[in-house]
Amino acid sequence: MNVPETLPAQLYLLAYDQDKHRLAGGMYFRYLLRAAALTELLFSGRIADESGKVRPVEHARPLDDPVLAQVLQQISESKPRSWQHWIRTHGKATAKAVRDELEAGRWIKVELQRPFLIFSRTVIHVRDPRVVKRLAAEVSAALSAPLTRVEDREAALVALAATAELKTVFPRKRRRTHKDRIAALQERGGPAAPALRKVIQQAQAAAAAAG
């Protein structure tokens, strides 16, 4: 069974709660998708880390993925900025772009419901739940297989999902049980995972201060 190729698309589906028929990413979900896009661009050789800042790679091959192309264009049109900056910015637009891409590829169905005349809500349906189960199985395999057999992209998938505390695959008990393995995989996930952790911590501190 096929699954979407990119990390943002895979993490979007991993965030889907099949019991509640909704995304479980929470308020930091958009940061997760941005970090995933940056990691994908890094692994594909389109961007590089330069003293803690994101730099586009010159003469890189064109992208055929609209989500990644959009993020790369934002980076290319800006002065060098930190990983945290690019995770914090344009998050809502990226989340919508990932959703639209998955809908166009018929991975999901997006339904606009109007339970009341004034208010509306968007409901996501995964067309084939087996896709979500396969992605979850890949996470489980990365947690149990010898480290030498875990590919970098699989390591990044685990690292990002665990850093964002994605409850559909990493409830608190599982994060504690696999703490050491997650830390080992996070070391291979690239600069976006630790930057994501800092962005979430800063957002939590700001929310606590405001509350």
CSV table of C-alpha atoms in Angstrom, one decimal:
chain,number,residue,atom,x,y,z
A,1,MET,CA,0.0,0.0,0.0
A,2,ASN,CA,1.3,3.4,-0.9
A,3,VAL,CA,1.6,6.4,1.4
A,4,PRO,CA,2.3,10.0,0.7
A,5,GLU,CA,5.9,10.7,-0.1
A,6,THR,CA,6.6,13.9,1.9
A,7,LEU,CA,7.1,14.3,5.6
A,8,PRO,CA,4.4,17.1,5.9
A,9,ALA,CA,1.8,14.9,4.2
A,10,GLN,CA,2.8,11.8,6.3
A,11,LEU,CA,2.6,13.8,9.6
A,12,TYR,CA,-0.7,15.3,8.6
A,13,LEU,CA,-2.2,11.8,8.3
A,14,LEU,CA,-0.5,10.6,11.4
A,15,ALA,CA,-2.2,13.4,13.3
A,16,TYR,CA,-5.6,12.0,12.3
A,17,ASP,CA,-7.6,10.6,15.2
A,18,GLN,CA,-9.6,7.8,13.6
A,19,ASP,CA,-11.9,7.5,16.5
A,20,LYS,CA,-12.9,11.1,16.7
A,21,HIS,CA,-12.5,11.8,13.0
A,22,ARG,CA,-10.4,14.9,13.5
A,23,LEU,CA,-6.8,16.1,13.6
A,24,ALA,CA,-5.1,15.8,17.0
A,25,GLY,CA,-2.2,18.1,16.4
A,26,GLY,CA,-3.4,20.9,18.6
A,27,MET,CA,-2.3,24.5,18.4
A,28,TYR,CA,1.3,23.6,17.6
A,29,PHE,CA,0.3,21.4,14.6
A,30,ARG,CA,1.2,24.2,12.1
A,31,TYR,CA,4.7,24.3,13.6
A,32,LEU,CA,5.1,20.6,13.1
A,33,LEU,CA,4.2,20.8,9.4
A,34,ARG,CA,6.6,23.7,8.9
A,35,ALA,CA,9.4,21.7,10.6
A,36,ALA,CA,8.6,18.7,8.4
A,37,ALA,CA,8.8,20.8,5.2
A,38,LEU,CA,12.1,22.2,6.2
A,39,THR,CA,13.4,18.7,7.0
A,40,GLU,CA,12.2,17.5,3.6
A,41,LEU,CA,14.0,20.4,1.9
A,42,LEU,CA,17.2,19.6,3.8
A,43,PHE,CA,17.2,15.9,3.0
A,44,SER,CA,16.5,16.6,-0.7
A,45,GLY,CA,19.4,19.1,-0.9
A,46,ARG,CA,17.4,22.2,-1.5
A,47,ILE,CA,18.4,24.0,1.7
A,48,ALA,CA,21.4,23.8,4.1
A,49,ASP,CA,22.3,24.9,7.6
A,50,GLU,CA,24.8,27.7,7.8
A,51,SER,CA,25.7,28.7,11.4
A,52,GLY,CA,22.2,28.0,12.6
A,53,LYS,CA,20.5,29.7,9.7
A,54,VAL,CA,18.7,28.3,6.7
A,55,ARG,CA,20.3,28.9,3.4
A,56,PRO,CA,18.9,27.9,0.0
A,57,VAL,CA,21.2,25.7,-2.1
A,58,GLU,CA,22.0,27.2,-5.5
A,59,HIS,CA,21.2,25.4,-8.7
A,60,ALA,CA,19.1,22.7,-6.9
A,61,ARG,CA,16.7,20.7,-9.0
A,62,PRO,CA,13.2,22.1,-9.3
A,63,LEU,CA,10.5,20.9,-7.0
A,64,ASP,CA,7.2,19.3,-8.2
A,65,ASP,CA,5.6,19.3,-4.8
A,66,PRO,CA,3.7,22.6,-4.3
A,67,VAL,CA,3.9,22.7,-0.5
A,68,LEU,CA,7.7,22.3,-0.5
A,69,ALA,CA,8.1,24.7,-3.5
A,70,GLN,CA,6.1,27.3,-1.6
A,71,VAL,CA,8.3,27.0,1.5
A,72,LEU,CA,11.5,27.1,-0.5
A,73,GLN,CA,10.4,30.2,-2.4
A,74,GLN,CA,9.8,32.0,1.0
A,75,ILE,CA,13.3,31.1,2.1
A,76,SER,CA,14.9,32.1,-1.3
A,77,GLU,CA,13.2,35.5,-1.2
A,78,SER,CA,14.4,36.3,2.3
A,79,LYS,CA,17.7,37.1,4.0
A,80,PRO,CA,19.2,34.2,6.0
A,81,ARG,CA,17.0,33.4,9.0
A,82,SER,CA,17.0,30.9,11.8
A,83,TRP,CA,15.2,27.5,11.7
A,84,GLN,CA,13.0,28.8,14.5
A,85,HIS,CA,11.9,31.7,12.4
A,86,TRP,CA,10.9,29.5,9.4
A,87,ILE,CA,9.0,27.2,11.7
A,88,ARG,CA,7.1,30.0,13.3
A,89,THR,CA,6.1,31.8,10.1
A,90,HIS,CA,3.4,31.0,7.5
A,91,GLY,CA,2.2,28.0,9.5
A,92,LYS,CA,-1.5,28.4,8.7
A,93,ALA,CA,-0.9,28.7,5.0
A,94,THR,CA,1.4,25.6,5.0
A,95,ALA,CA,-1.2,23.6,6.9
A,96,LYS,CA,-3.9,24.5,4.4
A,97,ALA,CA,-1.5,23.8,1.5
A,98,VAL,CA,-0.8,20.3,2.9
A,99,ARG,CA,-4.5,19.7,3.4
A,100,ASP,CA,-5.3,20.8,-0.2
A,101,GLU,CA,-2.6,18.6,-1.6
A,102,LEU,CA,-3.9,15.6,0.3
A,103,GLU,CA,-7.4,16.3,-0.9
A,104,ALA,CA,-6.3,16.7,-4.5
A,105,GLY,CA,-4.5,13.4,-4.2
A,106,ARG,CA,-7.6,11.8,-2.8
A,107,TRP,CA,-5.9,10.8,0.5
A,108,ILE,CA,-8.5,12.8,2.4
A,109,LYS,CA,-12.0,14.2,1.9
A,110,VAL,CA,-12.7,17.7,3.3
A,111,GLU,CA,-16.2,18.5,4.3
A,112,LEU,CA,-17.6,21.9,5.3
A,113,GLN,CA,-20.4,21.4,7.8
A,114,ARG,CA,-22.9,24.1,8.9
A,115,PRO,CA,-24.5,22.8,12.1
A,116,PHE,CA,-25.8,26.3,12.6
A,117,LEU,CA,-26.7,28.9,10.1
A,118,ILE,CA,-23.9,31.3,11.2
A,119,PHE,CA,-21.1,29.0,12.1
A,120,SER,CA,-19.3,26.4,10.0
A,121,ARG,CA,-16.7,23.8,10.7
A,122,THR,CA,-14.3,21.8,8.5
A,123,VAL,CA,-14.3,18.0,9.0
A,124,ILE,CA,-11.5,15.8,7.6
A,125,HIS,CA,-12.1,12.2,6.5
A,126,VAL,CA,-9.2,9.9,5.6
A,127,ARG,CA,-10.4,7.9,2.7
A,128,ASP,CA,-8.4,4.8,3.5
A,129,PRO,CA,-7.6,4.3,7.2
A,130,ARG,CA,-5.1,1.6,6.3
A,131,VAL,CA,-2.7,4.4,5.2
A,132,VAL,CA,-2.7,5.9,8.7
A,133,LYS,CA,-2.2,2.4,10.1
A,134,ARG,CA,0.8,1.8,7.9
A,135,LEU,CA,2.4,5.1,8.8
A,136,ALA,CA,1.9,4.3,12.5
A,137,ALA,CA,3.5,0.9,11.9
A,138,GLU,CA,6.5,2.7,10.4
A,139,VAL,CA,6.8,4.7,13.6
A,140,SER,CA,6.6,1.5,15.7
A,141,ALA,CA,9.3,-0.1,13.5
A,142,ALA,CA,11.6,2.8,13.9
A,143,LEU,CA,11.3,2.5,17.7
A,144,SER,CA,12.1,-1.2,17.8
A,145,ALA,CA,14.4,-1.9,14.9
A,146,PRO,CA,18.2,-1.7,15.3
A,147,LEU,CA,19.3,1.9,14.8
A,148,THR,CA,21.4,1.0,11.8
A,149,ARG,CA,18.3,-0.2,10.0
A,150,VAL,CA,16.4,3.0,10.5
A,151,GLU,CA,16.6,5.4,7.6
A,152,ASP,CA,17.1,9.1,8.1
A,153,ARG,CA,13.6,10.0,6.9
A,154,GLU,CA,12.1,7.5,9.3
A,155,ALA,CA,14.2,8.9,12.1
A,156,ALA,CA,12.9,12.4,11.2
A,157,LEU,CA,9.3,11.2,11.1
A,158,VAL,CA,9.7,9.9,14.7
A,159,ALA,CA,11.7,12.8,15.9
A,160,LEU,CA,9.2,15.4,14.7
A,161,ALA,CA,6.1,13.5,15.9
A,162,ALA,CA,7.7,13.0,19.3
A,163,THR,CA,8.9,16.5,19.6
A,164,ALA,CA,5.5,17.9,18.8
A,165,GLU,CA,4.0,15.3,21.3
A,166,LEU,CA,1.6,14.1,18.6
A,167,LYS,CA,-0.8,12.2,20.8
A,168,THR,CA,-2.1,9.8,18.1
A,169,VAL,CA,1.3,8.1,17.9
A,170,PHE,CA,3.1,9.5,21.0
A,171,PRO,CA,1.0,9.7,24.1
A,172,ARG,CA,2.9,10.5,27.2
A,173,LYS,CA,3.5,6.9,28.3
A,174,ARG,CA,4.9,6.0,25.0
A,175,ARG,CA,7.3,9.0,24.9
A,176,ARG,CA,8.5,8.0,28.4
A,177,THR,CA,8.9,4.3,27.5
A,178,HIS,CA,11.0,5.1,24.4
A,179,LYS,CA,12.8,8.2,25.7
A,180,ASP,CA,16.3,7.0,24.8
A,181,ARG,CA,15.4,5.8,21.4
A,182,ILE,CA,13.6,9.0,20.5
A,183,ALA,CA,16.6,11.0,21.6
A,184,ALA,CA,18.8,8.9,19.4
A,185,LEU,CA,16.5,9.4,16.4
A,186,GLN,CA,16.2,13.1,17.1
A,187,GLU,CA,20.0,13.4,16.6
A,188,ARG,CA,19.5,12.2,13.1
A,189,GLY,CA,16.5,14.3,12.3
A,190,GLY,CA,18.4,17.4,11.4
A,191,PRO,CA,18.2,21.0,12.9
A,192,ALA,CA,14.4,21.3,12.5
A,193,ALA,CA,13.5,19.0,15.4
A,194,PRO,CA,15.4,20.9,18.1
A,195,ALA,CA,14.3,24.2,16.6
A,196,LEU,CA,10.7,22.9,16.8
A,197,ARG,CA,11.1,22.0,20.4
A,198,LYS,CA,12.3,25.6,21.2
A,199,VAL,CA,9.4,27.2,19.2
A,200,ILE,CA,6.9,25.1,21.2
A,201,GLN,CA,8.6,25.9,24.5
A,202,GLN,CA,8.6,29.6,23.7
A,203,ALA,CA,4.9,29.4,22.7
A,204,GLN,CA,4.0,27.6,25.9
A,205,ALA,CA,6.0,30.1,28.0
A,206,ALA,CA,4.2,33.0,26.3
A,207,ALA,CA,0.8,31.4,26.9
A,208,ALA,CA,1.6,30.8,30.5
A,209,ALA,CA,2.7,34.4,31.0
A,210,ALA,CA,-0.4,35.7,29.3
A,211,GLY,CA,-2.7,33.4,31.3
